[in-house]
Amino acid sequence: MAVKTGLILAGGGARAAYQVGVLRAVAGLMPPDTRQPFPIITGTSAGAINALGLAGRSGSFRSRTRALSAVWASLDSEAVYRTDASAVVKNGLRIAWHMLRGNRKSKHPLALLDNRPLRTLLEDIVQFSRIDDALAKGELEGIGVTAMNYTNGRSTTFYQGQAHIAPWTRAHRRSVSCKLDVDHLMASSALPTLFPAVRLGQHYFGDGALRQSRPLSPAIRMGADRLFIIGVSESGDDFEPDQEAEVAPTIAQVLGQMLNAVFLDSTQTDLETLQRMNALVSQLSARQLADADLANMRVIDTLTISPSRSLGELARDYIHELPRSTRWFLERTGSIKATGSGGALSYILFEPGYCQQLMQLGFDDTMARANDVRTFFDVDQPAGMRLAEKAQARSRPDSQPSRLTERWLRLIGRA
């Protein structure tokens, strides 16, 4: 039986450009005629857009990643949300007015930014009919996007897949089998307070990273035997030393930390849980698992690629690319300071220079671990490149242990 590989694309607004660079590198390490190395794909927020952008196209895997790269390379804020001052001021006044009116109902979801341009963009770049074709040919096993139900707080994964994939329900999370469309993408990528909620059926939904305590679960539920995880957040402990606070935090700083918590913590925590479960399951026989009513449990191999640099700091180098009205707002709210990280800026900086830099970083980070990627996908390494890549790996002071070494360490309890 073929091993089914699941692709996990986390959320993160503009940071999702990093994922495209990683995918371009993976495509370059695969045989040129590879169609789809990920029969199972799940995405959240902007990661959901990349997921559908990858699955909702025809051609080889390389051609799909090239097309996705072209979209992000030419992206700007105006293609995602209205940047004119009148739109921002109008939305701000609407929010203030409804707060003053108290419990009066609003016919339209409230948000600071108008992201209707994003809907037009998605309708142009995602070929939703292509998903039906891929499922019919067996090229795709299942694809899911996650959104958060504002009514009951449930994390909901909307998925389209093969008939044998049964819906699942767990504490505070559930799945819905459906035919995916642009509304699901708009809902999953509706950044809280920044973009408006989207009505799906009888409920309104927002960014899927909210309340998503188990981001790895949907791919596993759809049958993935191993997971390729692309993160878009780095550990703050690795990049930002503790500094004495001179002034109280601004609203924008608080929002930036909230977004970091939403997009970073759940993936890392779920991965740690999975690693502990792997260590437990690998020590039990099939009979022991069956006796414990855990016959469906299995070791899920993983490989994670995440940024080697602080994306918040990187965003500060491209502040000048922002539209004047957006830059004015961020300056007045304290998001742009002489020191400190980019905070919320790194999530909404949909500008060519920043996005291209993120894609390049994703490409470089992946190529730095080319041997790990080839091992994970069981791809033969060209003989002429083996010595050069091994020498490069030895020369990197921050070289990470191989995937097999990491798993061995976990099993003996040292990681």
Short mmCIF file of C-alpha atoms in Angstrom, two decimals:
data_model
loop_
_atom_site.label_atom_id
_atom_site.label_comp_id
_atom_site.label_asym_id
_atom_site.label_seq_id
_atom_site.Cartn_x
_atom_site.Cartn_y
_atom_site.Cartn_z
CA MET A 1 0.00 0.00 0.00
CA ALA A 2 1.38 3.41 -1.00
CA VAL A 3 2.24 5.83 1.77
CA LYS A 4 -0.09 8.81 1.75
CA THR A 5 1.61 12.13 2.38
CA GLY A 6 -0.34 15.00 3.87
CA LEU A 7 0.59 18.64 3.34
CA ILE A 8 -0.09 21.02 6.26
CA LEU A 9 -0.23 24.72 5.36
CA ALA A 10 -0.61 26.94 8.41
CA GLY A 11 -2.13 30.41 8.40
CA GLY A 12 -0.38 33.72 8.67
CA GLY A 13 -1.66 36.30 6.20
CA ALA A 14 1.14 37.62 3.99
CA ARG A 15 3.56 35.25 5.71
CA ALA A 16 2.06 32.43 3.63
CA ALA A 17 4.33 33.54 0.76
CA TYR A 18 7.04 31.61 2.62
CA GLN A 19 5.11 28.39 1.97
CA VAL A 20 5.25 28.97 -1.78
CA GLY A 21 9.05 29.18 -1.70
CA VAL A 22 9.19 25.90 0.19
CA LEU A 23 6.89 24.24 -2.35
CA ARG A 24 9.00 25.53 -5.25
CA ALA A 25 12.07 23.95 -3.67
CA VAL A 26 10.27 20.65 -3.07
CA ALA A 27 9.13 20.62 -6.70
CA GLY A 28 12.74 21.13 -7.80
CA LEU A 29 13.87 18.15 -5.72
CA MET A 30 11.17 15.90 -7.22
CA PRO A 31 11.31 14.20 -10.63
CA PRO A 32 10.12 16.69 -13.30
CA ASP A 33 7.07 14.60 -14.22
CA THR A 34 5.71 14.45 -10.63
CA ARG A 35 2.00 15.24 -10.70
CA GLN A 36 0.96 15.50 -7.05
CA PRO A 37 3.22 14.38 -4.16
CA PHE A 38 0.51 15.39 -1.66
CA PRO A 39 -2.70 13.36 -2.09
CA ILE A 40 -3.99 14.95 1.13
CA ILE A 41 -3.80 18.72 1.61
CA THR A 42 -5.13 20.84 4.45
CA GLY A 43 -4.83 24.58 4.85
CA THR A 44 -5.84 27.29 7.27
CA SER A 45 -6.30 31.00 6.63
CA ALA A 46 -3.85 32.11 3.90
CA GLY A 47 -2.56 28.53 3.94
CA ALA A 48 -6.00 27.46 2.70
CA ILE A 49 -5.56 29.79 -0.27
CA ASN A 50 -2.24 28.12 -1.11
CA ALA A 51 -3.84 24.70 -0.66
CA LEU A 52 -6.62 25.41 -3.15
CA GLY A 53 -4.23 27.27 -5.43
CA LEU A 54 -2.08 24.15 -5.55
CA ALA A 55 -4.85 21.58 -5.92
CA GLY A 56 -7.12 23.72 -8.07
CA ARG A 57 -4.83 23.78 -11.08
CA SER A 58 -3.84 21.35 -13.82
CA GLY A 59 -0.37 20.33 -14.94
CA SER A 60 2.70 18.98 -13.17
CA PHE A 61 3.61 19.83 -9.60
CA ARG A 62 6.39 22.09 -10.87
CA SER A 63 4.05 24.04 -13.13
CA ARG A 64 1.55 24.49 -10.30
CA THR A 65 4.15 25.84 -7.91
CA ARG A 66 5.45 28.17 -10.62
CA ALA A 67 1.95 29.52 -11.17
CA LEU A 68 1.46 30.01 -7.42
CA SER A 69 4.81 31.80 -7.22
CA ALA A 70 3.82 34.13 -10.05
CA VAL A 71 0.67 35.13 -8.18
CA TRP A 72 2.50 35.95 -4.95
CA ALA A 73 5.36 37.71 -6.76
CA SER A 74 2.96 40.14 -8.39
CA LEU A 75 0.71 40.57 -5.36
CA ASP A 76 0.11 43.88 -3.67
CA SER A 77 -2.18 45.07 -0.89
CA GLU A 78 -4.71 46.51 -3.32
CA ALA A 79 -5.31 43.00 -4.67
CA VAL A 80 -6.26 41.81 -1.16
CA TYR A 81 -8.07 44.73 0.50
CA ARG A 82 -9.06 48.30 -0.27
CA THR A 83 -6.21 50.58 0.69
CA ASP A 84 -7.73 53.99 0.00
CA ALA A 85 -8.10 56.20 3.05
CA SER A 86 -11.84 56.63 2.56
CA ALA A 87 -12.47 52.88 2.86
CA VAL A 88 -10.40 52.54 6.05
CA VAL A 89 -12.02 55.61 7.65
CA LYS A 90 -15.50 54.48 6.62
CA ASN A 91 -15.04 51.03 8.17
CA GLY A 92 -13.59 52.55 11.33
CA LEU A 93 -16.58 54.86 11.70
CA ARG A 94 -18.99 51.93 11.12
CA ILE A 95 -17.34 49.96 13.92
CA ALA A 96 -17.47 52.96 16.30
CA TRP A 97 -21.11 53.68 15.40
CA HIS A 98 -22.25 50.11 16.06
CA MET A 99 -20.38 50.04 19.36
CA LEU A 100 -22.19 53.21 20.45
CA ARG A 101 -25.56 51.79 19.37
CA GLY A 102 -25.14 48.90 21.75
CA ASN A 103 -27.02 45.71 20.87
CA ARG A 104 -28.46 46.91 17.57
CA LYS A 105 -28.06 44.20 14.92
CA SER A 106 -25.90 44.79 11.85
CA LYS A 107 -26.80 43.43 8.43
CA HIS A 108 -23.16 43.25 7.41
CA PRO A 109 -20.14 41.84 9.30
CA LEU A 110 -17.88 44.55 10.70
CA ALA A 111 -14.14 44.76 10.04
CA LEU A 112 -11.46 47.37 9.66
CA LEU A 113 -10.51 46.38 6.08
CA ASP A 114 -12.63 45.65 3.01
CA ASN A 115 -11.26 42.45 1.42
CA ARG A 116 -13.61 42.18 -1.54
CA PRO A 117 -10.64 42.48 -3.94
CA LEU A 118 -9.38 39.17 -2.52
CA ARG A 119 -12.59 37.42 -3.60
CA THR A 120 -12.06 38.59 -7.18
CA LEU A 121 -8.45 37.40 -7.08
CA LEU A 122 -9.38 33.95 -5.77
CA GLU A 123 -12.08 33.48 -8.38
CA ASP A 124 -9.43 34.10 -11.03
CA ILE A 125 -6.61 31.89 -9.74
CA VAL A 126 -8.43 28.85 -8.27
CA GLN A 127 -10.01 26.37 -10.67
CA PHE A 128 -12.49 24.66 -8.35
CA SER A 129 -13.62 22.23 -11.06
CA ARG A 130 -10.05 20.93 -11.16
CA ILE A 131 -10.54 19.48 -7.67
CA ASP A 132 -13.36 17.26 -8.96
CA ASP A 133 -11.11 16.03 -11.77
CA ALA A 134 -8.22 15.28 -9.40
CA LEU A 135 -10.50 13.31 -7.06
CA ALA A 136 -12.01 11.35 -9.95
CA LYS A 137 -8.54 10.38 -11.24
CA GLY A 138 -7.32 9.38 -7.78
CA GLU A 139 -4.62 12.05 -7.88
CA LEU A 140 -6.16 13.68 -4.82
CA GLU A 141 -7.46 11.84 -1.77
CA GLY A 142 -8.88 14.79 0.09
CA ILE A 143 -8.47 18.51 0.65
CA GLY A 144 -9.72 20.53 3.59
CA VAL A 145 -9.85 24.14 4.76
CA THR A 146 -10.54 25.13 8.34
CA ALA A 147 -12.62 28.05 9.61
CA MET A 148 -13.95 29.04 13.04
CA ASN A 149 -17.67 29.23 13.76
CA TYR A 150 -18.34 32.57 15.49
CA THR A 151 -21.63 31.29 16.89
CA ASN A 152 -20.38 28.33 18.91
CA GLY A 153 -16.60 28.70 18.69
CA ARG A 154 -16.12 25.34 16.96
CA SER A 155 -13.17 24.79 14.67
CA THR A 156 -14.77 23.47 11.47
CA THR A 157 -12.92 21.73 8.65
CA PHE A 158 -14.75 21.86 5.33
CA TYR A 159 -13.39 19.08 3.15
CA GLN A 160 -13.86 17.57 -0.27
CA GLY A 161 -12.58 14.04 -0.68
CA GLN A 162 -13.00 10.43 -1.67
CA ALA A 163 -16.19 8.67 -0.58
CA HIS A 164 -14.46 6.55 2.07
CA ILE A 165 -13.47 9.60 4.15
CA ALA A 166 -16.03 9.82 6.92
CA PRO A 167 -16.83 13.08 8.75
CA TRP A 168 -15.45 13.38 12.28
CA THR A 169 -16.45 15.23 15.42
CA ARG A 170 -14.28 15.90 18.45
CA ALA A 171 -14.35 18.36 21.34
CA HIS A 172 -14.73 21.90 19.96
CA ARG A 173 -14.01 20.75 16.40
CA ARG A 174 -15.88 19.05 13.62
CA SER A 175 -15.78 18.44 9.88
CA VAL A 176 -18.24 19.02 7.06
CA SER A 177 -18.10 17.18 3.74
CA CYS A 178 -18.96 19.62 0.95
CA LYS A 179 -18.00 21.03 -2.40
CA LEU A 180 -15.44 23.72 -1.71
CA ASP A 181 -15.84 27.18 -3.21
CA VAL A 182 -14.52 30.71 -2.82
CA ASP A 183 -16.70 31.38 0.27
CA HIS A 184 -14.83 28.71 2.21
CA LEU A 185 -11.52 30.37 1.36
CA MET A 186 -12.82 33.80 2.29
CA ALA A 187 -14.08 32.47 5.63
CA SER A 188 -10.88 30.60 6.48
CA SER A 189 -8.72 33.66 5.72
CA ALA A 190 -10.89 36.27 7.49
CA LEU A 191 -8.28 37.64 9.92
CA PRO A 192 -10.06 38.61 13.16
CA THR A 193 -11.09 42.28 13.34
CA LEU A 194 -9.20 43.01 10.10
CA PHE A 195 -11.38 41.13 7.56
CA PRO A 196 -15.17 40.55 7.82
CA ALA A 197 -16.70 37.20 8.78
CA VAL A 198 -18.31 35.10 6.03
CA ARG A 199 -21.71 33.43 6.20
CA LEU A 200 -21.69 29.70 5.40
CA GLY A 201 -25.11 28.13 5.75
CA GLN A 202 -26.71 29.37 8.96
CA HIS A 203 -23.52 30.60 10.66
CA TYR A 204 -20.76 33.15 10.28
CA PHE A 205 -17.17 31.95 10.11
CA GLY A 206 -13.79 33.60 10.56
CA ASP A 207 -10.10 32.81 10.38
CA GLY A 208 -9.49 29.08 10.78
CA ALA A 209 -6.51 29.52 13.09
CA LEU A 210 -8.85 30.71 15.85
CA ARG A 211 -9.66 27.84 18.23
CA GLN A 212 -7.76 25.36 16.02
CA SER A 213 -6.19 23.27 18.75
CA ARG A 214 -5.35 20.31 16.49
CA PRO A 215 -4.19 21.62 13.10
CA LEU A 216 -2.58 18.27 12.19
CA SER A 217 -5.71 16.25 12.87
CA PRO A 218 -7.70 16.87 9.63
CA ALA A 219 -4.95 15.42 7.42
CA ILE A 220 -4.59 12.40 9.70
CA ARG A 221 -8.36 11.89 9.75
CA MET A 222 -8.36 11.89 5.96
CA GLY A 223 -5.78 9.09 5.95
CA ALA A 224 -2.31 10.68 5.88
CA ASP A 225 0.51 8.35 6.95
CA ARG A 226 3.13 11.10 7.09
CA LEU A 227 2.97 14.89 7.27
CA PHE A 228 4.97 17.58 5.53
CA ILE A 229 4.41 20.70 7.64
CA ILE A 230 5.26 24.21 6.47
CA GLY A 231 5.23 26.73 9.27
CA VAL A 232 5.20 30.50 8.84
CA SER A 233 6.17 31.50 12.37
CA GLU A 234 9.44 31.31 14.20
CA SER A 235 10.02 30.91 17.91
CA GLY A 236 10.28 34.31 19.55
CA ASP A 237 12.84 32.92 22.01
CA ASP A 238 15.20 32.24 19.11
CA PHE A 239 15.10 35.70 17.55
CA GLU A 240 14.00 38.34 20.03
CA PRO A 241 15.96 38.70 23.30
CA ASP A 242 14.13 40.07 26.32
CA GLN A 243 14.23 43.86 26.48
CA GLU A 244 13.05 46.26 29.14
CA ALA A 245 9.77 47.88 28.14
CA GLU A 246 10.06 51.66 27.97
CA VAL A 247 6.38 52.37 27.26
CA ALA A 248 3.09 50.52 27.51
CA PRO A 249 2.19 48.27 24.54
CA THR A 250 0.09 49.76 21.77
CA ILE A 251 -3.09 48.19 20.44
CA ALA A 252 -1.17 47.13 17.34
CA GLN A 253 1.50 45.41 19.46
CA VAL A 254 -1.17 43.53 21.37
CA LEU A 255 -2.84 42.51 18.09
CA GLY A 256 0.51 41.35 16.70
CA GLN A 257 1.13 39.11 19.72
CA MET A 258 -2.43 37.78 19.50
CA LEU A 259 -1.84 36.85 15.86
CA ASN A 260 1.46 35.20 16.78
CA ALA A 261 -0.32 33.12 19.41
CA VAL A 262 -3.07 32.14 16.97
CA PHE A 263 -0.77 31.11 14.13
CA LEU A 264 2.20 29.72 16.06
CA ASP A 265 1.23 28.05 19.29
CA SER A 266 -1.34 25.50 18.09
CA THR A 267 0.85 23.93 15.38
CA GLN A 268 3.88 23.59 17.64
CA THR A 269 1.81 22.21 20.50
CA ASP A 270 0.01 19.70 18.27
CA LEU A 271 3.32 18.58 16.77
CA GLU A 272 4.74 17.94 20.24
CA THR A 273 1.65 15.88 21.10
CA LEU A 274 2.02 13.87 17.90
CA GLN A 275 5.68 13.17 18.65
CA ARG A 276 4.77 11.83 22.10
CA MET A 277 2.05 9.64 20.58
CA ASN A 278 4.54 8.32 18.02
CA ALA A 279 6.93 7.34 20.80
CA LEU A 280 4.12 5.49 22.59
CA VAL A 281 2.63 3.71 19.56
CA SER A 282 6.03 2.60 18.22
CA GLN A 283 6.65 0.61 21.42
CA LEU A 284 3.40 -1.36 21.21
CA SER A 285 2.65 -4.38 19.05
CA ALA A 286 -0.37 -4.59 16.77
CA ARG A 287 -2.03 -6.97 19.23
CA GLN A 288 -1.42 -4.63 22.17
CA LEU A 289 -2.95 -1.76 20.20
CA ALA A 290 -5.97 -3.89 19.33
CA ASP A 291 -6.43 -5.00 22.93
CA ALA A 292 -6.39 -1.34 23.99
CA ASP A 293 -8.95 -0.49 21.30
CA LEU A 294 -6.29 1.53 19.46
CA ALA A 295 -6.04 -0.54 16.30
CA ASN A 296 -6.25 2.55 14.09
CA MET A 297 -3.31 4.23 15.80
CA ARG A 298 -0.10 4.40 13.77
CA VAL A 299 3.22 6.21 13.75
CA ILE A 300 2.88 9.42 11.72
CA ASP A 301 6.23 10.48 10.35
CA THR A 302 6.76 14.25 10.02
CA LEU A 303 9.07 16.76 8.43
CA THR A 304 8.74 20.43 9.29
CA ILE A 305 10.17 23.40 7.39
CA SER A 306 9.93 26.77 9.14
CA PRO A 307 11.60 30.18 8.78
CA SER A 308 15.23 30.53 9.78
CA ARG A 309 14.78 34.28 10.21
CA SER A 310 12.32 36.46 12.06
CA LEU A 311 9.59 37.38 9.60
CA GLY A 312 8.49 40.24 11.82
CA GLU A 313 11.95 41.82 11.61
CA LEU A 314 12.08 41.13 7.88
CA ALA A 315 8.78 42.94 7.38
CA ARG A 316 10.24 46.16 8.77
CA ASP A 317 12.57 46.40 5.75
CA TYR A 318 9.57 46.72 3.43
CA ILE A 319 7.44 49.24 5.28
CA HIS A 320 8.02 51.70 2.44
CA GLU A 321 6.06 49.42 0.07
CA LEU A 322 2.81 49.89 1.97
CA PRO A 323 0.13 52.16 0.49
CA ARG A 324 0.27 55.63 2.04
CA SER A 325 -3.07 55.31 3.83
CA THR A 326 -2.14 51.96 5.42
CA ARG A 327 1.29 53.23 6.43
CA TRP A 328 -0.29 56.32 8.00
CA PHE A 329 -2.67 54.16 10.05
CA LEU A 330 0.12 51.86 11.28
CA GLU A 331 2.29 54.83 12.24
CA ARG A 332 -0.54 56.48 14.19
CA THR A 333 -1.37 53.25 16.05
CA GLY A 334 2.24 52.54 16.96
CA SER A 335 2.74 49.47 14.78
CA ILE A 336 5.81 51.01 13.17
CA LYS A 337 8.50 51.92 15.66
CA ALA A 338 12.19 52.60 15.49
CA THR A 339 12.84 49.31 17.28
CA GLY A 340 11.04 46.07 17.86
CA SER A 341 9.48 43.50 15.58
CA GLY A 342 7.06 44.12 12.77
CA GLY A 343 4.19 42.76 14.86
CA ALA A 344 0.91 42.79 12.97
CA LEU A 345 2.69 44.35 9.98
CA SER A 346 4.13 41.01 8.86
CA TYR A 347 0.61 39.59 8.45
CA ILE A 348 -0.83 42.32 6.22
CA LEU A 349 2.22 43.34 4.17
CA PHE A 350 0.96 41.93 0.88
CA GLU A 351 3.59 43.71 -1.22
CA PRO A 352 5.91 42.34 -3.95
CA GLY A 353 9.27 42.97 -2.27
CA TYR A 354 8.28 41.38 1.03
CA CYS A 355 6.46 38.43 -0.56
CA GLN A 356 9.35 37.73 -2.94
CA GLN A 357 11.81 37.84 -0.05
CA LEU A 358 9.66 35.38 1.90
CA MET A 359 9.51 33.02 -1.08
CA GLN A 360 13.28 33.18 -1.45
CA LEU A 361 13.74 32.47 2.25
CA GLY A 362 11.39 29.47 2.01
CA PHE A 363 13.29 28.18 -1.01
CA ASP A 364 16.68 28.59 0.70
CA ASP A 365 15.52 27.02 3.98
CA THR A 366 14.24 23.97 2.09
CA MET A 367 17.32 23.55 -0.09
CA ALA A 368 19.45 23.73 3.07
CA ARG A 369 17.64 20.53 4.09
CA ALA A 370 17.49 18.98 0.62
CA ASN A 371 18.78 15.64 1.85
CA ASP A 372 16.08 15.45 4.54
CA VAL A 373 13.41 16.29 1.97
CA ARG A 374 14.62 13.61 -0.46
CA THR A 375 14.74 11.04 2.35
CA PHE A 376 11.23 11.96 3.48
CA PHE A 377 9.79 11.52 -0.02
CA ASP A 378 12.01 8.50 -0.85
CA VAL A 379 13.51 10.37 -3.79
CA ASP A 380 16.88 9.14 -5.08
CA GLN A 381 19.58 11.73 -4.67
CA PRO A 382 21.71 12.44 -7.78
CA ALA A 383 25.14 10.91 -7.18
CA GLY A 384 26.96 14.05 -8.31
CA MET A 385 25.27 16.15 -5.63
CA ARG A 386 25.68 13.89 -2.62
CA LEU A 387 29.20 14.91 -1.58
CA ALA A 388 28.55 18.62 -2.18
CA GLU A 389 25.33 18.67 -0.15
CA LYS A 390 26.86 16.66 2.68
CA ALA A 391 29.81 19.08 2.83
CA GLN A 392 27.40 22.02 2.83
CA ALA A 393 25.38 20.47 5.67
CA ARG A 394 28.53 19.94 7.74
CA SER A 395 29.62 23.54 7.20
CA ARG A 396 26.34 25.02 8.45
CA PRO A 397 26.70 25.95 12.12
CA ASP A 398 22.93 25.80 12.59
CA SER A 399 22.44 22.55 10.69
CA GLN A 400 19.49 20.62 12.08
CA PRO A 401 19.59 16.86 12.83
CA SER A 402 18.19 14.58 10.18
CA ARG A 403 14.61 13.37 10.30
CA LEU A 404 15.70 9.83 11.28
CA THR A 405 17.94 11.16 14.04
CA GLU A 406 15.12 13.30 15.43
CA ARG A 407 12.79 10.30 15.54
CA TRP A 408 15.44 8.10 17.23
CA LEU A 409 16.00 10.77 19.88
CA ARG A 410 12.27 11.03 20.54
CA LEU A 411 12.01 7.27 21.07
CA ILE A 412 14.74 7.20 23.71
CA GLY A 413 13.27 10.24 25.43
CA ARG A 414 16.05 12.78 24.79
CA ALA A 415 14.10 15.23 22.61
#
